[in-house]
Tab-separated table of C-alpha atoms in Angstrom:
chain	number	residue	atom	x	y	z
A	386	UNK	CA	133.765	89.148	57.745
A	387	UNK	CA	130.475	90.657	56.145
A	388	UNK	CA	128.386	93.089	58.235
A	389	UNK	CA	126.695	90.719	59.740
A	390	UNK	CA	129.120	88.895	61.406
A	391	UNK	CA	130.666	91.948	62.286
A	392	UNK	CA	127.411	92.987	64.137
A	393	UNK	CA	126.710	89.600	65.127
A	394	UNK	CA	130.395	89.730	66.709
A	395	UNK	CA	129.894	92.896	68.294
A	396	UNK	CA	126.514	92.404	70.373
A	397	UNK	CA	128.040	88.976	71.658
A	398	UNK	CA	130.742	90.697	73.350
A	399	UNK	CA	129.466	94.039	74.535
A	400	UNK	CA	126.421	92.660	76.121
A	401	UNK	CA	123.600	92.508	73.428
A	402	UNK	CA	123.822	96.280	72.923
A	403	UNK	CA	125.284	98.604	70.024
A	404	UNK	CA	124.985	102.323	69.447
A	405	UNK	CA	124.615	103.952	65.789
A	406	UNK	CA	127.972	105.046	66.329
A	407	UNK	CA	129.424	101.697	67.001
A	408	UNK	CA	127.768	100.708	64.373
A	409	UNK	CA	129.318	103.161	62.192
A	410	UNK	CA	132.590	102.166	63.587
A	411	UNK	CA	132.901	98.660	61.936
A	412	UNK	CA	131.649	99.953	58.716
A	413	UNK	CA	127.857	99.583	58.942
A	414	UNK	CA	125.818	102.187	56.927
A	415	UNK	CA	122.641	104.061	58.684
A	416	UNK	CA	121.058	102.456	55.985
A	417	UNK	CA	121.923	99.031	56.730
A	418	UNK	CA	120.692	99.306	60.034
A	419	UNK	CA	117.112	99.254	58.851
A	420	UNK	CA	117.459	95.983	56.819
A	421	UNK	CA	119.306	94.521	60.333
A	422	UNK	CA	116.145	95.921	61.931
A	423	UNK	CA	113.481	94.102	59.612
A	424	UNK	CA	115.578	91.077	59.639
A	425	UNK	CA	114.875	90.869	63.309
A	426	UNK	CA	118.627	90.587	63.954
A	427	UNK	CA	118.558	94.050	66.064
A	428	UNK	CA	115.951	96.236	67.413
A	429	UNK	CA	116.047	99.877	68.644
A	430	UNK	CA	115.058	100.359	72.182
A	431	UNK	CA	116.231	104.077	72.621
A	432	UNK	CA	117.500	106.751	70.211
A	433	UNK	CA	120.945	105.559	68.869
A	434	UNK	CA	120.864	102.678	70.685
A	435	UNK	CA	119.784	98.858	69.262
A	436	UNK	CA	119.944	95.569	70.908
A	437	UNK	CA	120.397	91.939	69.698
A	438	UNK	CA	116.348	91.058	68.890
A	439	UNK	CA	117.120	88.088	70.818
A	440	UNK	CA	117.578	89.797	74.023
A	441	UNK	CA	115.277	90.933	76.649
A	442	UNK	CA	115.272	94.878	77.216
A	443	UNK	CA	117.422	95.777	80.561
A	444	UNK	CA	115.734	98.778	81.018
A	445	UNK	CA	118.312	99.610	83.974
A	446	UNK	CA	121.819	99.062	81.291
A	447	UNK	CA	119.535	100.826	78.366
A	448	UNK	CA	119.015	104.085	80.831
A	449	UNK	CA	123.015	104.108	81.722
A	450	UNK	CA	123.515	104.047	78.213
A	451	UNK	CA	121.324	106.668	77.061
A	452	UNK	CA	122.335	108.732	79.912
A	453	UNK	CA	126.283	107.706	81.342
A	454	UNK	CA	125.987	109.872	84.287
A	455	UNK	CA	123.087	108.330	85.459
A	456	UNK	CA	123.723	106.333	88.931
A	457	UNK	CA	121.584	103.726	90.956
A	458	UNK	CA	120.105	104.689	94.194
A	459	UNK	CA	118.147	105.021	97.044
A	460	UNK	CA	116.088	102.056	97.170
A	461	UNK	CA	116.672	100.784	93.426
A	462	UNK	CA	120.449	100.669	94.745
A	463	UNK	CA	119.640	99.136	97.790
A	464	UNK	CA	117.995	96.097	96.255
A	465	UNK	CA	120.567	95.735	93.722
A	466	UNK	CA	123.080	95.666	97.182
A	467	UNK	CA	120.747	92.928	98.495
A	468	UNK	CA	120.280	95.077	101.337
A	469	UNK	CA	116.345	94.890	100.698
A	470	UNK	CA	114.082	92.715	99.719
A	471	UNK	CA	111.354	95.199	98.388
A	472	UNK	CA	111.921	95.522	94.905
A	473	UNK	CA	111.476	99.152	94.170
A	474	UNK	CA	108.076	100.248	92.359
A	475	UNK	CA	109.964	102.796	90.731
A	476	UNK	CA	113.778	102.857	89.526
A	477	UNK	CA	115.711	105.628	91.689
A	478	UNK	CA	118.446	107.492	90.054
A	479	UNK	CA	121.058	110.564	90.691
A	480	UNK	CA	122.663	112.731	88.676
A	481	UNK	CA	124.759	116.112	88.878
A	482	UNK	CA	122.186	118.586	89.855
A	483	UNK	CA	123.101	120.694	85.729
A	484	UNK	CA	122.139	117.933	83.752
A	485	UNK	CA	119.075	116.954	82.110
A	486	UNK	CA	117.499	113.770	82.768
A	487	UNK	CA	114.007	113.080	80.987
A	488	UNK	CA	112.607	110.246	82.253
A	489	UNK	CA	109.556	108.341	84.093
A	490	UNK	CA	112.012	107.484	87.277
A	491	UNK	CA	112.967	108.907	90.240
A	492	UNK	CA	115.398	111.512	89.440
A	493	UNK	CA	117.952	112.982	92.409
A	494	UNK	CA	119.759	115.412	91.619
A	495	UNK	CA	123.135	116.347	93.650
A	496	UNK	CA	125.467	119.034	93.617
A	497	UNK	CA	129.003	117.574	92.134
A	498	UNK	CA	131.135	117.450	95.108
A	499	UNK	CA	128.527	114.686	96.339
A	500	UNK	CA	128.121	113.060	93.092
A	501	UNK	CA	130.972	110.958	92.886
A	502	UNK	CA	130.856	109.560	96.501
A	503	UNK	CA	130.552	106.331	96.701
A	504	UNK	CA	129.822	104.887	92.605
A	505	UNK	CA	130.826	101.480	92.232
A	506	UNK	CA	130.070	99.048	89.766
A	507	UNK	CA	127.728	96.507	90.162
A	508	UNK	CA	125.457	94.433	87.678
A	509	UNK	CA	121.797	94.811	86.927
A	510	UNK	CA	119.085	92.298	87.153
A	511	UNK	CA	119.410	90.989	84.088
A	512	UNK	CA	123.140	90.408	84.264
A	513	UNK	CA	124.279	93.912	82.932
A	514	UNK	CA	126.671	96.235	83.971
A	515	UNK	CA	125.684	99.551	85.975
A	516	UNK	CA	127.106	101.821	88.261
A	517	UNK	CA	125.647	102.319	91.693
A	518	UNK	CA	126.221	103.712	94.769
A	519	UNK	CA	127.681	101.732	97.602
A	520	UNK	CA	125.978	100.389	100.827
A	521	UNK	CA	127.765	103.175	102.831
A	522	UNK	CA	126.884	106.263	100.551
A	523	UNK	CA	122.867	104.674	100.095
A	524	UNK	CA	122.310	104.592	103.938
A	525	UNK	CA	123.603	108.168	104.619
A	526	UNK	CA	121.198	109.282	102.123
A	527	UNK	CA	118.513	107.340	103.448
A	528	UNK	CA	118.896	108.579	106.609
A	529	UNK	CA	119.457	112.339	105.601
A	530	UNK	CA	115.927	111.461	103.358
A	531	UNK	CA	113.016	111.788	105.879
A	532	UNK	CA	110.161	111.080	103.883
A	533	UNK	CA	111.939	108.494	101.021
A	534	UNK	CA	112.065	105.552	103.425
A	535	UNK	CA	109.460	104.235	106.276
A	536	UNK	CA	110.929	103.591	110.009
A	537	UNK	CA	110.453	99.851	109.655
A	538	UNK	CA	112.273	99.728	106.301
A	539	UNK	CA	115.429	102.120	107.446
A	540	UNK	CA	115.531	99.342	110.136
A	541	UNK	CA	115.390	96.063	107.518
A	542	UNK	CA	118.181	98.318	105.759
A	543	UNK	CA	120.125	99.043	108.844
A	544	UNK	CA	119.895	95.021	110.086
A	545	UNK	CA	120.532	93.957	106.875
A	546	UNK	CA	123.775	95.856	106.490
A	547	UNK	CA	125.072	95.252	109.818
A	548	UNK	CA	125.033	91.697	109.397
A	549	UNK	CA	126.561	91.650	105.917
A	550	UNK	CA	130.185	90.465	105.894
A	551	UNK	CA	130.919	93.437	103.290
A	552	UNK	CA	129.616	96.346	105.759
A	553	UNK	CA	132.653	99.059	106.311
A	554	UNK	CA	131.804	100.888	109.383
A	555	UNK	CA	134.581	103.814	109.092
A	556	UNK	CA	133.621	103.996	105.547
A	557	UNK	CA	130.155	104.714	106.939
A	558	UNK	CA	131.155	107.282	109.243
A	559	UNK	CA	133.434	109.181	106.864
A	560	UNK	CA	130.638	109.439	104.659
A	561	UNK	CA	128.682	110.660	107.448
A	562	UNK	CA	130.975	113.685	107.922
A	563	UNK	CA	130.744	114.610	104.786
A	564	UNK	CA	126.983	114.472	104.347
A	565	UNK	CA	126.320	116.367	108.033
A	566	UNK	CA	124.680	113.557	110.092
A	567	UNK	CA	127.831	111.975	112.055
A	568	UNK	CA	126.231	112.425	115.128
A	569	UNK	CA	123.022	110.608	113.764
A	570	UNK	CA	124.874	107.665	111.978
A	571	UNK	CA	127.770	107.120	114.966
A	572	UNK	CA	124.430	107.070	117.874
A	573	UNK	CA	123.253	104.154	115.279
A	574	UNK	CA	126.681	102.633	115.021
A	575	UNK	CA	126.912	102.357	118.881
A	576	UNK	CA	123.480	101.175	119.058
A	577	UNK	CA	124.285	98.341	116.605
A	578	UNK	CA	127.539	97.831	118.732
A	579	UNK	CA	125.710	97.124	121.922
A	580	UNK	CA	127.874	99.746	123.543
């Protein structure tokens, strides 16, 4: 196989995307990567990272790859949940509150024993994988955020989630705990109840 099968291989199974290191892995030179680029057959879309030219950018899978702590939220996680139907005008993201994000989004930054609450995988608009947080963890933090999210959409959010099939309620609350606002989220809960 020459190197541009190999390459060719490559971007059809790991989503349209290499890095120069992959890249280096099957035996590609840096200099190669130049003559792939003028050949149209990749083009860079972030430092170290190139995607098959025939692709459209996924501007959500190109910032996880630049920056793999990077996690979906707040409303840009909620639309991904379907738990909206605003798409975001701006991409919201969180990160551990030490590490160095440069970017034109949203940035949240958390301290690590909240970081990992919650990340699941899900897959971006254009069919890619990301990680996000869940429905549970993105509602406590819209409700601990007073001026992120408008009354009328924390309601659309709330309605939307209590009628999904997916919602876990004692996920919800044990989130709630740990984020300080049980007594807000469980007076909601029993609201939704009818109790």
């Amino acid at each position: 196989m020459n190197s541009e099968e190999k390459l060719k291989e490559f971007l059809k199974n790991n989503h349209g995307y290499i890095s120069t290191n992959d890249l280096l892995k099957l035996g590609i030179k840096k200099s190669s990567i130049h003559n792939f680029i003028d050949n149209k057959i990749i083009e860079k879309v972030s430092h170290g990272l190139y995607m098959d030219s025939i692709n459209i950018a996924d501007e959500y899978y190109i910032l996880q790859k630049k920056y793999p702590l990077v996690v979906f939220s707040y409303n840009t996680a909620l639309y991904i949940l379907n738990l909206t139907n605003k798409t975001p005008d701006i991409i919201d993201i969180t990160v551990p509150r030490k590490k160095a994000v440069r970017c034109a989004y949203n940035i949240h930054w958390v301290s690590d024993n909240y970081y990992n609450i919650g990340i699941i995988d899900a897959v971006s608009p254009l069919g890619n994988p990301i990680k996000i947080y869940n429905a549970e963890r993105c509602i406590c933090d819209m409700l601990r955020s007073n001026d992120e999210f408008d009354l009328e959409l924390k309601n659309r959010v709330l309605n939307y989630y209590w009628n999904s099939k997916n919602k876990n309620i004692d996920l919800l609350l044990e989130y709630a705990k740990i984020f300080n606002i049980y007594d807000k989220v469980n007076t909601i809960v029993e609201i939704m109840m009818g109790w």
